[in-house]
Every structure is written in C-alpha cells, then in structure tokens.
DNA sequence: ACCACTAAATGAATGCCATTCATTTATACG
DNA sequence: CGTATAAATGAATGGCATTCATTTAGTGGT
C-alpha cells in the first residue's frame, strides 16, 4: 500500500514513480486491493462505525470522491471486504479430514471470522456470488467435499445454505451482551424461561453462544450425515 | 391513533380534547403505541429506507423533535417495532400440538414474520430481553413447551438459541435474489458448485430458501427431539 | 518531441439524516 | 388562580454518501 507511506498534503500522482519502479503497470494511486486493505485496517481499529468513505479516503491520503473511480458505492467497499474475509475461512479440512470433521472445522472457522464482522452479514445474504470470487471458491471447495462424501447432488446446496444460515445467525450471538437473557423485573411472570436461563448459568462457564453453536452444529452434522449414500 | 385523523398544520395539542373524551388520561399527542403503529405503517408502505424520524413525525403530524420526548433514539423505535412483531409469532401450537409439530409451526411462523423485517435482525440479536416484553413472553411459552416435552433444563436455552440463529439466518435467505447462486463466468472453474446448483434447479420449483429451511429445521427438530427424557 | 486522449485525482456542493436545544404551549394540580 | 410540568415547536448542528465540473498526469500515436 504505497499510498499510505506518503506524507499527507503532497501533490497528486506523486506515488506513480514508485509504482512503475515496482513494476506495476497501473498509473493509479488507488486500486481495489489497496482500498480493501485500508478498509480492513480501519475496521480493526475503529469498528464499522469508523468505516466512512471520508475516513477511508483520509487513510489513503486521497479525496473521498477519488474512491468513486474504483468502487461504485460504500456497499461495494463492504463487498470487497467480505470477499477478502471469505478467503480467511478455513476450507483446508475438506479433502484432508473425514466429512463430519471437515464440516465441523469449517463451520467454526466461518462463524469466528464473521462474528467479528456482523455488519457484513446483511450484505452477504443478498450478494450474488458472481461478484465475490473468493466466496465462490469457498463454495466450490465445500461442494466438492459434500459430493465426495456421497451427498446427493440436489441436496448439497440446501444443506450448505442451511448450515450457512445457522452460522450467520450464530455469529450474531457471539456479539450479544452477557446479560441478554436477564428477564429483569419480568422474572416472576416467566418462571420457565427464567428457570432455564438459571440452570444453564449454574453449570457452565462456557459462553452461551458457544454452547448453542456446538449443540446445533453437532445436530446438523449428524442429520446431514445420514443423507449420504455410501 | 387519533393524531393521524387530524389535518396537517393544525395548532398543537388540538387532539387533547378528543383524547380525554375517549377516556384516556394522558395529555400527550404521541405515545409509544401510536409511534409503533405509525412506524409499522410506514415500513409496510415504503420499506425500511422509508422509515426516517422525519417521515415518522410527518405521518403523526408532529415535529421530528417531538418524537424524542417518547423514544430515546431511532433504535428505540426499531425496538418497539420488533416487540410488536414478536407478538405476531405463533406460539399457540405449544400446549396444543406435540412438541415436534409445535416447534415446526413456531419456527416457520417466526421465520416468515422476520423475513419481512430483516433490518431488525441485527437489533434483536443484541437486544436484552428485559426491554422487549412480548419477545420475553414468546420465550416463556417456548421454554414451557420444551420443559413439558421432557427437555433437560440446562439444554432448553441452547436449543432455543440454536433454533433462533437458524431462523434469523434463514430469514435473510428469503429476501435473496433468485440468481444469487449464478456463478456467472466462473462456472467453468467451479464445476462442483455449479453442478450442485443445476441439479437443485433442475428438479424443484420450490423456493431454494424454503427447501433449505425445511431441510435444516427437520434435522434440528429430529436431533433436539432425541435430547428429551420421556 | 509534441499533442491529443484518457484514467484518475480534486474540492466544492447537494441532500438526507439523526439528534440537540432554547423556547413556547397547554394542561394538571395545589 | 397561578405555578409547575410534560410535551410540543423549529431552528441549528454535524455527519454522511454521493455527484460533478474541473484539473492533472501519464500513455500512445505521429
């Protein structure tokens, strides 16, 4: 990211010389990779509230309007970030581990990545995979894993979608406050719920979100596993 | 909602006379119920993009700043809407139907309600139940249904959370565009994924989101059903 | 070595948004 | 009857994504 090494207030296009010396053909200060990297750094430091087009431009020593030569909208930036994160999801267990263990490791990895990035979930859910090559690559690997495990072809997508839905929903749970289930002054009128919450709290120090995710995931793996033809 | 029957541009507090005649003690033009109803009407007509504090105030014949005497923020409005919707989720099968059928009907109802209101999902996920009495009431009924079906107390909350996570994730799927799985020009490099998508498309006219939801839900019901002590 | 073309930058302006605050109004209460 | 209070007003604020006319700098052709 050469742009970020320039002092602010310099004249435009100054980075071009460096860029050509480095063998890159483009004459632009900005490109999608640089924008993505800067956006991620911004999100890590200040969260998604800190990701504004103005802040993103400032971190790249560029005017906000310059970004629009490379992305069409802020949603486009979010899409770039999403696709970058998709590459961080660990699909390596497929082909190495047995199917059930591969799904388990993939699902935990997937949830953990997006638990840190829940504001992306509404974007992903409506996102045509065409626009997200890394995401598509993940689907390809997972699909192959399901096929090789003996899954009927027409059940592969539904099973993956169901798992993904569970994963996205569970990613939100990770970010929930610890007292989310505190019934407050309604405890008296909700004895069953309150009792259930207390009996869970009584035994475990494990995060409730992790208990629920583990429980649901094992059930899904078990149930889907039975669909395979050996 | 008497306020909405007043012509616009009238003098303030004009609705008070009506209000007292109707037996209501409050002297306010606005209240939470009226705000909630107006917000819902606005959402139905123009979607969540149409729900702005200004538009909400206009629909109530009131200045935007007046809203802040009754809610602390726009998120507060969303919370009111969410809790109203929670009351629309059908929990009546619990106590009437067998456990598995009750869960099935509840889950479909829950998904269908929030598929129309996905922008609320990020709000719900982080929402302490204390602030949402209708939501809490739903949890109470469901918890009772699980307990009566022989569920171990400490598993009830994890099971409900897992189901809810799956439901929220699946609600997003309903809103996804039909071509979401079209691999475009990457079809050649993703044979397994593309094949899986095609073999699903080949057989069914059912919405993919419904196929995946049905599949995942049945697996979850089956797996959780096995946890019960008879 | 020049010139025209084009991609990519600038910065000013736009319009929308949630939210705040000093002020005013109308009702309830002592 | 006057005073306190809840609830309204409307003007102002600051932040935001996005647009656009303009300028800049490097590319490729002659």
GROMACS .gro file of N, CA and C in nm, chain A residues 11-94:
model
  252
   11UNK      N    1   0.161   1.658  -0.339
   11UNK     CA    2   0.094   1.679  -0.467
   11UNK      C    3   0.042   1.546  -0.517
   12UNK      N    4  -0.060   1.551  -0.598
   12UNK     CA    5  -0.119   1.428  -0.650
   12UNK      C    6  -0.022   1.354  -0.742
   13UNK      N    7  -0.045   1.226  -0.755
   13UNK     CA    8   0.023   1.140  -0.851
   13UNK      C    9   0.171   1.123  -0.821
   14UNK      N   10   0.210   1.164  -0.707
   14UNK     CA   11   0.348   1.153  -0.666
   14UNK      C   12   0.390   1.005  -0.654
   15UNK      N   13   0.294   0.919  -0.620
   15UNK     CA   14   0.328   0.778  -0.598
   15UNK      C   15   0.351   0.703  -0.728
   16UNK      N   16   0.325   0.769  -0.839
   16UNK     CA   17   0.332   0.699  -0.966
   16UNK      C   18   0.473   0.648  -0.997
   17UNK      N   19   0.573   0.730  -0.970
   17UNK     CA   20   0.711   0.690  -0.998
   17UNK      C   21   0.746   0.561  -0.924
   18UNK      N   22   0.722   0.561  -0.795
   18UNK     CA   23   0.745   0.441  -0.714
   18UNK      C   24   0.676   0.321  -0.777
   19UNK      N   25   0.554   0.344  -0.816
   19UNK     CA   26   0.469   0.237  -0.863
   19UNK      C   27   0.530   0.172  -0.988
   20UNK      N   28   0.575   0.255  -1.081
   20UNK     CA   29   0.630   0.198  -1.202
   20UNK      C   30   0.763   0.130  -1.174
   21UNK      N   31   0.842   0.190  -1.087
   21UNK     CA   32   0.968   0.129  -1.049
   21UNK      C   33   0.944  -0.011  -0.992
   22UNK      N   34   0.831  -0.026  -0.922
   22UNK     CA   35   0.798  -0.156  -0.863
   22UNK      C   36   0.742  -0.253  -0.966
   23UNK      N   37   0.735  -0.207  -1.089
   23UNK     CA   38   0.694  -0.298  -1.196
   23UNK      C   39   0.545  -0.305  -1.217
   24UNK      N   40   0.470  -0.223  -1.144
   24UNK     CA   41   0.325  -0.227  -1.164
   24UNK      C   42   0.286  -0.134  -1.277
   25UNK      N   43   0.197  -0.181  -1.364
   25UNK     CA   44   0.164  -0.107  -1.484
   25UNK      C   45   0.069   0.010  -1.460
   26UNK      N   46  -0.014  -0.004  -1.358
   26UNK     CA   47  -0.118   0.096  -1.340
   26UNK      C   48  -0.059   0.231  -1.302
   27UNK      N   49  -0.129   0.334  -1.342
   27UNK     CA   50  -0.082   0.468  -1.307
   27UNK      C   51  -0.162   0.523  -1.190
   28UNK      N   52  -0.247   0.442  -1.132
   28UNK     CA   53  -0.337   0.493  -1.029
   28UNK      C   54  -0.275   0.487  -0.891
   29UNK      N   55  -0.310   0.584  -0.809
   29UNK     CA   56  -0.271   0.579  -0.668
   29UNK      C   57  -0.352   0.471  -0.597
   30UNK      N   58  -0.477   0.462  -0.636
   30UNK     CA   59  -0.570   0.370  -0.571
   30UNK      C   60  -0.595   0.246  -0.657
   31UNK      N   61  -0.624   0.137  -0.589
   31UNK     CA   62  -0.683   0.022  -0.658
   31UNK      C   63  -0.765  -0.056  -0.557
   32UNK      N   64  -0.837  -0.157  -0.605
   32UNK     CA   65  -0.929  -0.228  -0.517
   32UNK      C   66  -0.857  -0.295  -0.400
   33UNK      N   67  -0.739  -0.351  -0.430
   33UNK     CA   68  -0.666  -0.420  -0.323
   33UNK      C   69  -0.628  -0.322  -0.213
   34UNK      N   70  -0.581  -0.205  -0.253
   34UNK     CA   71  -0.543  -0.105  -0.154
   34UNK      C   72  -0.661  -0.054  -0.075
   35UNK      N   73  -0.771  -0.034  -0.143
   35UNK     CA   74  -0.893   0.011  -0.075
   35UNK      C   75  -0.939  -0.094   0.026
   36UNK      N   76  -0.936  -0.219  -0.016
   36UNK     CA   77  -0.977  -0.328   0.073
   36UNK      C   78  -0.889  -0.333   0.197
   37UNK      N   79  -0.760  -0.326   0.175
   37UNK     CA   80  -0.667  -0.334   0.288
   37UNK      C   81  -0.687  -0.218   0.384
   38UNK      N   82  -0.706  -0.099   0.329
   38UNK     CA   83  -0.727   0.019   0.414
   38UNK      C   84  -0.858   0.008   0.490
   39UNK      N   85  -0.960  -0.042   0.424
   39UNK     CA   86  -1.090  -0.058   0.490
   39UNK      C   87  -1.079  -0.155   0.606
   40UNK      N   88  -1.009  -0.266   0.584
   40UNK     CA   89  -0.992  -0.365   0.690
   40UNK      C   90  -0.916  -0.308   0.809
   41UNK      N   91  -0.811  -0.232   0.779
   41UNK     CA   92  -0.733  -0.173   0.887
   41UNK      C   93  -0.821  -0.077   0.970
   42UNK      N   94  -0.902  -0.001   0.897
   42UNK     CA   95  -0.992   0.094   0.962
   42UNK      C   96  -1.093   0.023   1.052
   43UNK      N   97  -1.148  -0.087   0.999
   43UNK     CA   98  -1.248  -0.163   1.075
   43UNK      C   99  -1.185  -0.223   1.201
   44UNK      N  100  -1.064  -0.275   1.186
   44UNK     CA  101  -0.997  -0.333   1.301
   44UNK      C  102  -0.975  -0.229   1.410
   45UNK      N  103  -0.939  -0.108   1.367
   45UNK     CA  104  -0.906  -0.005   1.467
   45UNK      C  105  -1.030   0.058   1.528
   46UNK      N  106  -1.129   0.092   1.445
   46UNK     CA  107  -1.242   0.172   1.493
   46UNK      C  108  -1.377   0.105   1.478
   47UNK      N  109  -1.379  -0.018   1.432
   47UNK     CA  110  -1.508  -0.083   1.411
   47UNK      C  111  -1.579  -0.030   1.288
   48UNK      N  112  -1.698  -0.085   1.266
   48UNK     CA  113  -1.771  -0.048   1.144
   48UNK      C  114  -1.825   0.094   1.148
   49UNK      N  115  -1.841   0.150   1.268
   49UNK     CA  116  -1.880   0.291   1.274
   49UNK      C  117  -1.769   0.381   1.222
   50UNK      N  118  -1.647   0.332   1.233
   50UNK     CA  119  -1.534   0.412   1.187
   50UNK      C  120  -1.509   0.401   1.038
   51UNK      N  121  -1.581   0.312   0.974
   51UNK     CA  122  -1.563   0.295   0.830
   51UNK      C  123  -1.656   0.388   0.753
   52UNK      N  124  -1.607   0.507   0.725
   52UNK     CA  125  -1.682   0.601   0.642
   52UNK      C  126  -1.599   0.627   0.517
   53UNK      N  127  -1.664   0.670   0.413
   53UNK     CA  128  -1.592   0.697   0.290
   53UNK      C  129  -1.488   0.807   0.314
   54UNK      N  130  -1.521   0.903   0.397
   54UNK     CA  131  -1.427   1.010   0.428
   54UNK      C  132  -1.305   0.955   0.503
   55UNK      N  133  -1.329   0.871   0.603
   55UNK     CA  134  -1.218   0.816   0.681
   55UNK      C  135  -1.132   0.725   0.593
   56UNK      N  136  -1.199   0.649   0.509
   56UNK     CA  137  -1.126   0.559   0.419
   56UNK      C  138  -1.036   0.640   0.325
   57UNK      N  139  -1.091   0.746   0.270
   57UNK     CA  140  -1.013   0.832   0.181
   57UNK      C  141  -0.895   0.894   0.256
   58UNK      N  142  -0.919   0.941   0.377
   58UNK     CA  143  -0.813   1.004   0.455
   58UNK      C  144  -0.701   0.906   0.481
   59UNK      N  145  -0.735   0.781   0.512
   59UNK     CA  146  -0.632   0.682   0.542
   59UNK      C  147  -0.551   0.648   0.418
   60UNK      N  148  -0.601   0.684   0.302
   60UNK     CA  149  -0.528   0.659   0.177
   60UNK      C  150  -0.470   0.787   0.119
   61UNK      N  151  -0.479   0.895   0.195
   61UNK     CA  152  -0.428   1.025   0.151
   61UNK      C  153  -0.488   1.067   0.017
   62UNK      N  154  -0.617   1.067   0.015
   62UNK     CA  155  -0.688   1.087  -0.108
   62UNK      C  156  -0.821   1.158  -0.077
   63UNK      N  157  -0.877   1.225  -0.175
   63UNK     CA  158  -1.008   1.287  -0.154
   63UNK      C  159  -1.117   1.181  -0.160
   64UNK      N  160  -1.224   1.198  -0.082
   64UNK     CA  161  -1.332   1.099  -0.081
   64UNK      C  162  -1.384   1.068  -0.221
   65UNK      N  163  -1.396   1.170  -0.301
   65UNK     CA  164  -1.454   1.148  -0.434
   65UNK      C  165  -1.366   1.059  -0.520
   66UNK      N  166  -1.238   1.054  -0.490
   66UNK     CA  167  -1.147   0.970  -0.569
   66UNK      C  168  -1.182   0.823  -0.558
   67UNK      N  169  -1.237   0.784  -0.444
   67UNK     CA  170  -1.273   0.644  -0.426
   67UNK      C  171  -1.373   0.598  -0.530
   68UNK      N  172  -1.456   0.691  -0.575
   68UNK     CA  173  -1.565   0.651  -0.664
   68UNK      C  174  -1.517   0.623  -0.807
   69UNK      N  175  -1.389   0.641  -0.832
   69UNK     CA  176  -1.333   0.594  -0.959
   69UNK      C  177  -1.306   0.443  -0.955
   70UNK      N  178  -1.313   0.385  -0.836
   70UNK     CA  179  -1.275   0.244  -0.822
   70UNK      C  180  -1.386   0.158  -0.764
   71UNK      N  181  -1.473   0.219  -0.688
   71UNK     CA  182  -1.590   0.148  -0.635
   71UNK      C  183  -1.713   0.232  -0.665
   72UNK      N  184  -1.825   0.165  -0.679
   72UNK     CA  185  -1.944   0.241  -0.718
   72UNK      C  186  -2.020   0.294  -0.596
   73UNK      N  187  -1.993   0.238  -0.480
   73UNK     CA  188  -2.068   0.278  -0.361
   73UNK      C  189  -1.998   0.223  -0.237
   74UNK      N  190  -2.046   0.264  -0.124
   74UNK     CA  191  -1.991   0.210   0.000
   74UNK      C  192  -2.022   0.061   0.012
   75UNK      N  193  -2.139   0.020  -0.033
   75UNK     CA  194  -2.171  -0.123  -0.033
   75UNK      C  195  -2.069  -0.202  -0.114
   76UNK      N  196  -2.019  -0.139  -0.217
   76UNK     CA  197  -1.916  -0.203  -0.298
   76UNK      C  198  -1.789  -0.227  -0.214
   77UNK      N  199  -1.757  -0.132  -0.130
   77UNK     CA  200  -1.643  -0.149  -0.040
   77UNK      C  201  -1.668  -0.266   0.055
   78UNK      N  202  -1.787  -0.271   0.110
   78UNK     CA  203  -1.821  -0.380   0.201
   78UNK      C  204  -1.811  -0.515   0.131
   79UNK      N  205  -1.849  -0.517   0.006
   79UNK     CA  206  -1.839  -0.640  -0.073
   79UNK      C  207  -1.694  -0.683  -0.089
   80UNK      N  208  -1.607  -0.587  -0.113
   80UNK     CA  209  -1.464  -0.619  -0.124
   80UNK      C  210  -1.412  -0.677   0.007
   81UNK      N  211  -1.452  -0.615   0.116
   81UNK     CA  212  -1.409  -0.664   0.247
   81UNK      C  213  -1.461  -0.806   0.269
   82UNK      N  214  -1.587  -0.825   0.238
   82UNK     CA  215  -1.647  -0.957   0.258
   82UNK      C  216  -1.570  -1.064   0.182
   83UNK      N  217  -1.539  -1.035   0.058
   83UNK     CA  218  -1.472  -1.137  -0.022
   83UNK      C  219  -1.332  -1.166   0.030
   84UNK      N  220  -1.270  -1.062   0.084
   84UNK     CA  221  -1.139  -1.083   0.145
   84UNK      C  222  -1.149  -1.175   0.266
   85UNK      N  223  -1.253  -1.154   0.346
   85UNK     CA  224  -1.272  -1.237   0.465
   85UNK      C  225  -1.305  -1.381   0.429
   86UNK      N  226  -1.378  -1.399   0.319
   86UNK     CA  227  -1.415  -1.534   0.278
   86UNK      C  228  -1.290  -1.619   0.257
   87UNK      N  229  -1.184  -1.554   0.213
   87UNK     CA  230  -1.059  -1.627   0.191
   87UNK      C  231  -0.995  -1.670   0.323
   88UNK      N  232  -1.037  -1.608   0.433
   88UNK     CA  233  -0.981  -1.643   0.564
   88UNK      C  234  -1.051  -1.763   0.626
   89UNK      N  235  -1.167  -1.798   0.572
   89UNK     CA  236  -1.239  -1.914   0.625
   89UNK      C  237  -1.163  -2.040   0.586
   90UNK      N  238  -1.145  -2.126   0.682
   90UNK     CA  239  -1.059  -2.243   0.663
   90UNK      C  240  -1.136  -2.357   0.597
   91UNK      N  241  -1.108  -2.379   0.469
   91UNK     CA  242  -1.170  -2.491   0.399
   91UNK      C  243  -1.072  -2.607   0.383
   92UNK      N  244  -0.953  -2.591   0.439
   92UNK     CA  245  -0.849  -2.693   0.418
   92UNK      C  246  -0.887  -2.830   0.473
   93UNK      N  247  -0.972  -2.839   0.575
   93UNK     CA  248  -1.006  -2.974   0.623
   93UNK      C  249  -1.077  -3.060   0.519
   94UNK      N  250  -1.144  -2.997   0.422
   94UNK     CA  251  -1.209  -3.076   0.318
   94UNK      C  252  -1.103  -3.143   0.232
   0.00000   0.00000   0.00000
